[in-house]
Every structure is written in C-alpha cells, then in structure tokens.
C-alpha cells in the first residue's frame, strides 16, 4: 500500500495515496484499502471541540480506520486514554503506525466487529462513525457507556432519513417517512434521534441531545445519556409525529398522528412522518463553549442562533412555489418580519413561532 503524509488539526497521518485508487479522475475514499475521508474533517473538527468541553477520561473510537479521529481526541481534546478499533486488519496496522507517528501515550487497539467491542469495553465518550447507518450499533453503545456518558453518532444514509427511501427508513429507523417533506433535513435528524431514544429506553436510559447538525452528506448527533427508567420514560414522552400539507405547505407536529390527518389551513390530507424526536436538538450552553474556526464555526454560529427556535422550518423556496409567487423573498426580510430564526439546515429556511397565516402574509408582503 503506497502512502502519503498529511496533516489534519494537530495530527500527522499516513494515509493510502488517493492517486493509486483514482478511476477516470474520480476518487472515493471507500475504494482505498483504509478509509480516510477529507470531506469529514468538519465533522471531526466539531467532535474534537465537543470532547474538549466534556473532557472524558476515555474515548472509544469504534470505527477508527486511519486513526485520525482518536488521535485528534488525544492531541487536541486532552482525552487521557483512547480505545481504537477497526474490523479491518489493514486499518489496525495503519492505526499503529499513526499512533507511533503522533506519540500517543495511552491507548488500546482492537481488531473487532464494533458491537463485539462495545459488549466488552466501557467508555465515558463513545464515537459511532460508520459508513452508512449507525442503527445497528446504537443499543450496544448504550450498554457500553455509563451514567452521564456521551455518545456521538454519524449517519451518512440521508436517503431513508429524509424520505427518499421509505422502506429503508422503516427497516433501519422504525419510522414512516413516505415522502420528502420540504423541511426534510430536520425530519431526518429527528428520526435518527428518535431511534436513539427508543434504543436507549430498552436499556432503561434516557437521552439529552446536546448538539445535532446537518452538513453536506451527513447528520451528526451527540447525546448525553442518563440511567433510569424514569429518564427513559421522559425521553419517550418527547417523541411524536410531524405532517405537511402538500397543497399549501402548512405543517404541524403532535404526539398523536390522528391530529395530523387533515390540514388545519386548507383541509387537504397531509403527509405524516414519524415517530421522531420533538424535543431540543441543542444545548445552548455547550454551543457557547465551543471554539472553532472557518466553516465549522459558521455552522456552530448558526446553531447557536437557532438553539431556542421551535421545531421545523419553512423552506421559502418551496413555500413560494406552492403559493405560485413570481419570486422567492429574501430570507433576512422574512426572518425580520416573522421575528424568526435562520436555520443551518437550509439557507432559504426560517423558523418562527408565528402562525402559518402570518408567515404567508409576510412572504406576500415582500413579493409584489
């Protein structure tokens, strides 16, 4: 395996040379013998910042690949002990090489299937960053962390979560999502958190999302875990459903799907998605403690601004189309008119506590 040396954050890494695995000028990290995706750097930047705030003594990096994530936790977050793991022997060999390259003082390395590792090891902070869906690893990760533990989940299978693959959504997440709603990014992340809450409840644990975001091709969610049947029940009480009217764009959420059959605005049948998480997505105090730069700081800054906003956003593009308007109004104008919030989910999305009728009035006011 031909390798090159790169730097990410404070880590110096040997990775497979992308030129050796490029086909017709295109490169996919999955084609190389050990996975390293430069497009996930932002994910790792934010994860490192979160770990620095929580300062866990031990991190389990269940899908280590090149080892970049665990190494950065050690070098930049002050984590004392890192448990590296990968099911691929080639990856384990590269992890060892990169650990030596970065002089990581306290670590363990395993060559195991992730669930098998989580059944035998315990961590204060567990990082689940698989290629695809994290669903098969949620329950084992809940067992592996103790009281007030922290778990980070990455999902790259946006198609089922957003509503483009309804059968896969039901299989993987136990949720109905038969049509891509206009606020599909937020629907997707709330379906993911809903699945996490349900699996946690089986272990008699409750969850508290402290940071949840979408970027490019993935969702990333951090949840704090607390033990006890009461905590689990409290989490499940935050589950529910959301619906959108395909005709007018009105949306509504409720704990009872029977409340969502007909649009309150025009009377048409609505498209319902769920069960999903209706509780908070962010812990504003955590967001204030994160110190980042560049694109990561831009996203976190938007998350800080929308941390207290109500669930679900209006897509001005799609709402203007449904209203058959000649143009799409400025997002800033509608945020100001509705005393609303910007959202990191969609540059043309707004959140507001105003009624749907008032939102429509504001949109029409700025499109003559």
Coordinates of C-alpha atoms in Angstrom, one line a residue:
X1 CA 0.0 0.0 0.0
X2 CA 1.5 3.3 -1.1
X3 CA 1.1 6.0 1.4
X4 CA 1.4 9.8 1.7
X5 CA 1.8 12.0 4.7
X6 CA -0.9 14.6 5.5
X7 CA -1.7 16.9 8.4
X8 CA -5.2 17.4 9.9
X9 CA -5.6 19.5 13.0
X10 CA -2.6 18.7 15.2
X11 CA -2.3 15.1 13.8
X12 CA 0.3 14.0 11.3
X13 CA -1.0 11.0 9.4
X14 CA 0.0 8.4 6.9
X15 CA -2.9 7.5 4.6
X16 CA -3.3 5.5 1.4
X17 CA -2.2 7.6 -1.6
X18 CA -5.5 8.7 -3.3
X19 CA -3.8 8.7 -6.7
X20 CA -3.4 4.9 -6.5
X21 CA -7.2 4.5 -6.2
X22 CA -8.5 7.1 -8.6
X23 CA -10.6 5.9 -11.5
X24 CA -11.3 8.2 -14.5
X25 CA -10.2 11.2 -12.5
X26 CA -12.6 10.4 -9.6
X27 CA -11.7 9.2 -6.1
X28 CA -14.0 7.7 -3.5
X29 CA -12.4 7.0 0.0
X30 CA -14.3 3.6 0.0
X31 CA -12.0 2.4 -2.8
X32 CA -8.8 2.7 -0.8
X33 CA -7.6 -0.2 1.4
X34 CA -8.1 2.0 4.6
X35 CA -10.8 4.6 4.7
X36 CA -9.8 8.3 5.1
X37 CA -12.4 10.9 4.0
X38 CA -11.1 14.5 3.9
X39 CA -14.7 15.7 3.5
X40 CA -15.4 14.6 7.1
X41 CA -12.8 16.9 8.5
X42 CA -15.6 19.4 9.6
X43 CA -17.3 16.5 11.4
X44 CA -14.1 15.7 13.2
X45 CA -13.3 19.4 14.0
X46 CA -16.6 19.8 15.8
X47 CA -16.3 16.5 17.5
X48 CA -12.9 17.4 18.9
X49 CA -14.3 20.7 20.2
X50 CA -17.2 18.9 21.9
X51 CA -14.8 16.3 23.5
X52 CA -12.6 19.2 24.8
X53 CA -15.6 20.7 26.6
X54 CA -16.7 17.4 28.2
X55 CA -13.1 16.2 28.9
X56 CA -13.8 12.4 29.1
X57 CA -11.2 10.2 30.6
X58 CA -11.7 7.5 28.0
X59 CA -13.0 7.6 24.4
X60 CA -14.0 4.5 22.4
X61 CA -13.4 5.2 18.7
X62 CA -15.4 2.2 17.4
X63 CA -14.6 2.8 13.7
X64 CA -11.1 4.1 13.7
X65 CA -10.0 3.4 10.1
X66 CA -6.8 5.5 9.8
X67 CA -7.0 6.5 13.5
X68 CA -7.4 10.2 12.7
X69 CA -10.3 10.8 15.0
X70 CA -8.9 9.1 18.0
X71 CA -5.5 10.7 17.5
X72 CA -7.0 14.1 17.3
X73 CA -9.0 13.5 20.5
X74 CA -5.8 12.7 22.3
X75 CA -3.8 15.6 20.9
X76 CA -6.5 18.3 20.8
X77 CA -9.2 17.4 23.4
X78 CA -7.0 16.3 26.3
X79 CA -8.5 12.9 26.4
X80 CA -6.3 10.7 28.6
X81 CA -7.0 7.2 27.1
X82 CA -8.2 6.3 23.6
X83 CA -9.6 2.9 22.6
X84 CA -9.0 2.4 18.9
X85 CA -10.9 -0.3 16.9
X86 CA -11.5 -1.4 13.4
X87 CA -12.7 -4.7 11.9
X88 CA -10.1 -4.4 9.1
X89 CA -6.6 -5.7 9.8
X90 CA -5.1 -3.2 7.3
X91 CA -6.7 -0.4 9.2
X92 CA -5.3 -1.7 12.5
X93 CA -1.8 -1.8 11.1
X94 CA -2.2 1.8 9.9
X95 CA -3.6 2.9 13.2
X96 CA -0.5 1.5 15.0
X97 CA 1.8 3.4 12.5
X98 CA -0.1 6.7 13.0
X99 CA -0.1 6.3 16.8
X100 CA 3.6 6.0 16.8
X101 CA 3.9 8.9 14.4
X102 CA 2.0 11.1 16.9
X103 CA 3.4 9.7 20.1
X104 CA 0.0 8.9 21.7
X105 CA 0.8 7.9 25.3
X106 CA -2.2 5.9 26.5
X107 CA -4.2 3.7 24.2
X108 CA -5.6 0.3 23.3
X109 CA -6.1 -1.1 19.8
X110 CA -8.6 -3.8 18.9
X111 CA -9.4 -5.7 15.7
X112 CA -13.1 -6.5 16.3
X113 CA -16.6 -6.0 15.0
X114 CA -17.9 -2.8 16.6
X115 CA -20.7 -4.4 18.6
X116 CA -18.4 -7.1 19.9
X117 CA -16.0 -4.4 21.1
X118 CA -18.8 -2.4 22.8
X119 CA -20.0 -5.5 24.6
X120 CA -16.7 -5.9 26.4
X121 CA -15.3 -2.3 26.7
X122 CA -16.6 0.7 28.6
X123 CA -16.1 4.4 27.7
X124 CA -17.2 7.7 29.0
X125 CA -17.5 9.0 25.5
X126 CA -18.2 6.7 22.6
X127 CA -17.9 7.7 19.0
X128 CA -20.0 5.8 16.4
X129 CA -19.0 6.9 12.9
X130 CA -19.7 4.1 10.5
X131 CA -20.0 4.1 6.7
X132 CA -23.8 4.4 6.4
X133 CA -26.4 3.9 9.2
X134 CA -25.5 3.9 12.9
X135 CA -28.6 2.0 13.8
X136 CA -27.0 -1.5 14.2
X137 CA -24.7 0.0 16.8
X138 CA -27.0 2.2 18.9
X139 CA -28.1 -0.3 21.5
X140 CA -24.6 -1.7 22.1
X141 CA -23.2 1.8 22.5
X142 CA -25.9 2.5 25.1
X143 CA -24.8 -0.5 27.1
X144 CA -21.2 0.5 26.8
X145 CA -21.5 3.9 28.4
X146 CA -22.4 4.6 32.0
X147 CA -24.1 7.3 33.9
X148 CA -23.8 10.8 32.2
X149 CA -21.9 9.2 29.3
X150 CA -21.7 10.9 25.9
X151 CA -22.2 9.3 22.5
X152 CA -21.6 10.8 19.1
X153 CA -23.5 9.3 16.1
X154 CA -22.8 9.9 12.4
X155 CA -25.3 8.9 9.7
X156 CA -24.5 9.2 6.1
X157 CA -27.6 7.4 4.8
X158 CA -29.6 10.5 4.2
X159 CA -31.9 9.0 1.6
X160 CA -34.0 6.9 4.1
X161 CA -33.9 9.5 6.8
X162 CA -35.1 12.3 4.5
X163 CA -37.9 10.4 2.9
X164 CA -36.4 9.3 -0.5
X165 CA -36.3 5.6 0.6
X166 CA -39.4 4.9 2.7
X167 CA -38.8 1.1 3.1
X168 CA -35.2 1.6 4.2
X169 CA -36.4 4.2 6.7
X170 CA -38.8 1.7 8.3
X171 CA -36.2 -1.1 8.3
X172 CA -33.4 0.9 9.8
X173 CA -35.2 3.5 11.9
X174 CA -38.6 2.1 12.6
X175 CA -40.2 5.3 11.2
X176 CA -42.7 6.1 8.4
X177 CA -41.3 8.8 6.0
X178 CA -43.0 8.1 2.7
X179 CA -42.4 11.5 1.0
X180 CA -39.6 14.0 1.2
X181 CA -41.1 16.9 3.1
X182 CA -39.9 20.5 2.4
X183 CA -38.0 20.5 5.7
X184 CA -36.6 17.0 5.2
X185 CA -33.2 17.8 6.7
X186 CA -34.7 18.4 10.1
X187 CA -37.1 15.5 9.7
X188 CA -34.2 13.2 9.0
X189 CA -32.1 14.2 12.1
X190 CA -35.2 14.0 14.3
X191 CA -36.0 10.4 13.0
X192 CA -32.4 9.5 13.8
X193 CA -32.6 10.9 17.4
X194 CA -36.0 9.2 17.8
X195 CA -34.4 5.8 17.0
X196 CA -31.6 6.6 19.5
X197 CA -34.2 7.4 22.2
X198 CA -36.1 4.2 21.6
X199 CA -33.0 2.0 21.8
X200 CA -31.8 3.8 24.9
X201 CA -35.2 3.2 26.5
X202 CA -34.8 -0.5 26.0
X203 CA -31.7 -0.3 28.2
X204 CA -33.6 1.9 30.7
X205 CA -31.7 5.0 29.8
X206 CA -32.7 8.5 28.8
X207 CA -31.1 10.8 26.2
X208 CA -30.4 14.5 26.1
X209 CA -29.3 15.8 22.7
X210 CA -26.6 18.4 23.2
X211 CA -25.5 19.0 19.6
X212 CA -27.2 18.0 16.4
X213 CA -26.4 19.2 12.9
X214 CA -26.5 18.5 9.2
X215 CA -23.7 19.2 6.7
X216 CA -23.3 18.2 3.1
X217 CA -23.8 14.4 3.2
X218 CA -24.2 13.5 6.8
X219 CA -26.0 14.0 10.1
X220 CA -24.1 14.3 13.4
X221 CA -25.7 13.9 16.8
X222 CA -24.3 14.0 20.3
X223 CA -26.4 12.7 23.1
X224 CA -25.8 12.7 26.9
X225 CA -27.0 9.5 28.5
X226 CA -28.6 9.1 31.9
X227 CA -29.6 5.9 33.6
X228 CA -33.0 5.0 35.0
X229 CA -36.5 4.0 33.8
X230 CA -37.9 7.5 34.7
X231 CA -35.2 9.1 32.4
X232 CA -36.1 6.7 29.6
X233 CA -39.8 7.4 30.0
X234 CA -39.2 11.2 29.9
X235 CA -37.3 10.8 26.7
X236 CA -40.1 8.8 25.1
X237 CA -42.6 11.5 26.0
X238 CA -40.7 13.8 23.6
X239 CA -41.5 11.5 20.7
X240 CA -44.2 12.3 18.2
X241 CA -45.0 13.0 14.5
X242 CA -44.9 15.8 12.0
X243 CA -47.1 16.4 8.9
X244 CA -47.0 18.7 6.0
X245 CA -49.8 19.7 3.5
X246 CA -48.6 19.1 0.0
X247 CA -51.0 21.6 -1.4
X248 CA -50.4 24.7 0.8
X249 CA -47.2 23.9 2.7
X250 CA -48.7 24.2 6.2
X251 CA -47.0 21.9 8.8
X252 CA -47.9 20.7 12.3
X253 CA -46.5 18.3 14.8
X254 CA -48.1 16.3 17.6
X255 CA -47.7 13.3 19.8
X256 CA -50.8 11.8 18.3
X257 CA -50.7 11.1 14.5
X258 CA -54.5 11.2 14.4
X259 CA -54.3 15.0 15.0
X260 CA -52.4 15.3 11.7
X261 CA -54.7 13.7 9.1
X262 CA -56.1 17.0 7.7
X263 CA -54.6 20.4 7.1
X264 CA -55.9 23.0 9.5
X265 CA -55.4 25.7 6.8
X266 CA -56.9 24.2 3.6
X267 CA -58.4 20.9 4.7
X268 CA -56.3 18.6 2.4
X269 CA -54.8 15.3 3.5
X270 CA -51.3 15.7 5.0
X271 CA -48.1 13.7 4.6
X272 CA -47.1 12.3 8.1
X273 CA -43.6 11.3 9.2
X274 CA -42.6 9.6 12.4
X275 CA -42.2 8.7 15.1
X276 CA -39.5 11.2 15.6
X277 CA -37.9 13.3 18.3
X278 CA -39.8 16.6 19.1
X279 CA -37.5 17.7 21.9
X280 CA -34.5 20.0 21.9
X281 CA -31.7 19.5 19.4
X282 CA -29.0 21.6 21.1
X283 CA -27.7 22.5 24.5
X284 CA -27.1 26.3 24.1
X285 CA -24.6 26.4 27.0
X286 CA -22.4 23.8 25.2
X287 CA -22.6 25.7 21.9
X288 CA -21.3 28.8 23.7
X289 CA -18.3 26.9 24.9
X290 CA -17.2 25.6 21.5
X291 CA -14.2 27.4 20.0
X292 CA -13.8 26.7 16.3
X293 CA -12.7 28.3 13.1
X294 CA -13.7 28.5 9.4
X295 CA -16.7 26.5 8.1
X296 CA -17.1 24.7 11.4
X297 CA -17.5 28.0 13.3
X298 CA -20.0 29.2 10.7
X299 CA -22.2 26.2 11.2
X300 CA -22.0 26.3 15.0
X301 CA -22.7 30.0 15.0
X302 CA -26.0 29.3 13.1
X303 CA -26.8 26.5 15.5
X304 CA -26.3 29.0 18.5
X305 CA -28.8 31.4 16.8
X306 CA -31.5 28.7 16.3
X307 CA -31.0 26.8 19.5
X308 CA -34.1 28.2 21.1
X309 CA -36.2 28.2 17.9
X310 CA -39.3 26.0 17.6
X311 CA -39.1 22.6 15.8
X312 CA -39.2 22.5 12.0
X313 CA -38.6 25.2 9.5
X314 CA -40.3 26.7 6.4
X315 CA -38.4 26.4 3.1
X316 CA -39.0 29.8 1.4
X317 CA -38.2 28.3 -2.0
X318 CA -40.8 25.6 -1.7
X319 CA -43.4 27.7 0.1
X320 CA -43.1 30.4 -2.6
X321 CA -43.6 27.8 -5.3
X322 CA -46.7 26.4 -3.6
X323 CA -48.1 30.0 -3.4
X324 CA -47.3 30.5 -7.1
X325 CA -45.3 33.6 -6.4
X326 CA -43.2 35.3 -9.1
X327 CA -40.1 35.3 -6.8
X328 CA -38.6 34.0 -3.6
X329 CA -38.4 36.6 -0.8
X330 CA -35.1 37.4 1.0
X331 CA -34.5 35.2 3.9
X332 CA -33.5 38.1 6.1
X333 CA -36.7 40.0 5.3
X334 CA -38.9 37.1 6.4
X335 CA -36.8 36.4 9.5
X336 CA -37.3 40.1 10.4
X337 CA -41.0 40.1 9.5
X338 CA -41.7 37.0 11.5
X339 CA -39.4 37.7 14.4
X340 CA -38.0 34.4 13.4
X341 CA -34.7 32.5 13.2
X342 CA -32.3 31.4 10.5
X343 CA -31.5 27.7 10.4
X344 CA -28.4 25.8 9.5
X345 CA -30.5 23.1 7.8
X346 CA -31.4 25.3 4.8
X347 CA -30.0 28.7 3.7
X348 CA -33.6 29.6 2.5
X349 CA -35.2 28.2 5.6
X350 CA -36.7 30.1 8.5
X351 CA -38.2 29.1 11.9
X352 CA -40.8 31.1 13.7
X353 CA -43.5 31.0 16.4
X354 CA -45.9 32.9 14.3
X355 CA -49.0 31.2 12.8
X356 CA -48.9 29.9 9.2
X357 CA -51.3 32.7 8.2
X358 CA -48.9 35.4 9.4
X359 CA -45.9 33.7 7.7
X360 CA -47.9 33.8 4.4
X361 CA -48.7 37.4 4.9
X362 CA -45.0 38.2 5.4
X363 CA -44.0 36.3 2.3
X364 CA -46.6 38.0 0.1
X365 CA -45.6 41.4 1.6
X366 CA -42.1 41.1 0.1
X367 CA -43.1 39.6 -3.3
X368 CA -45.1 42.1 -5.3

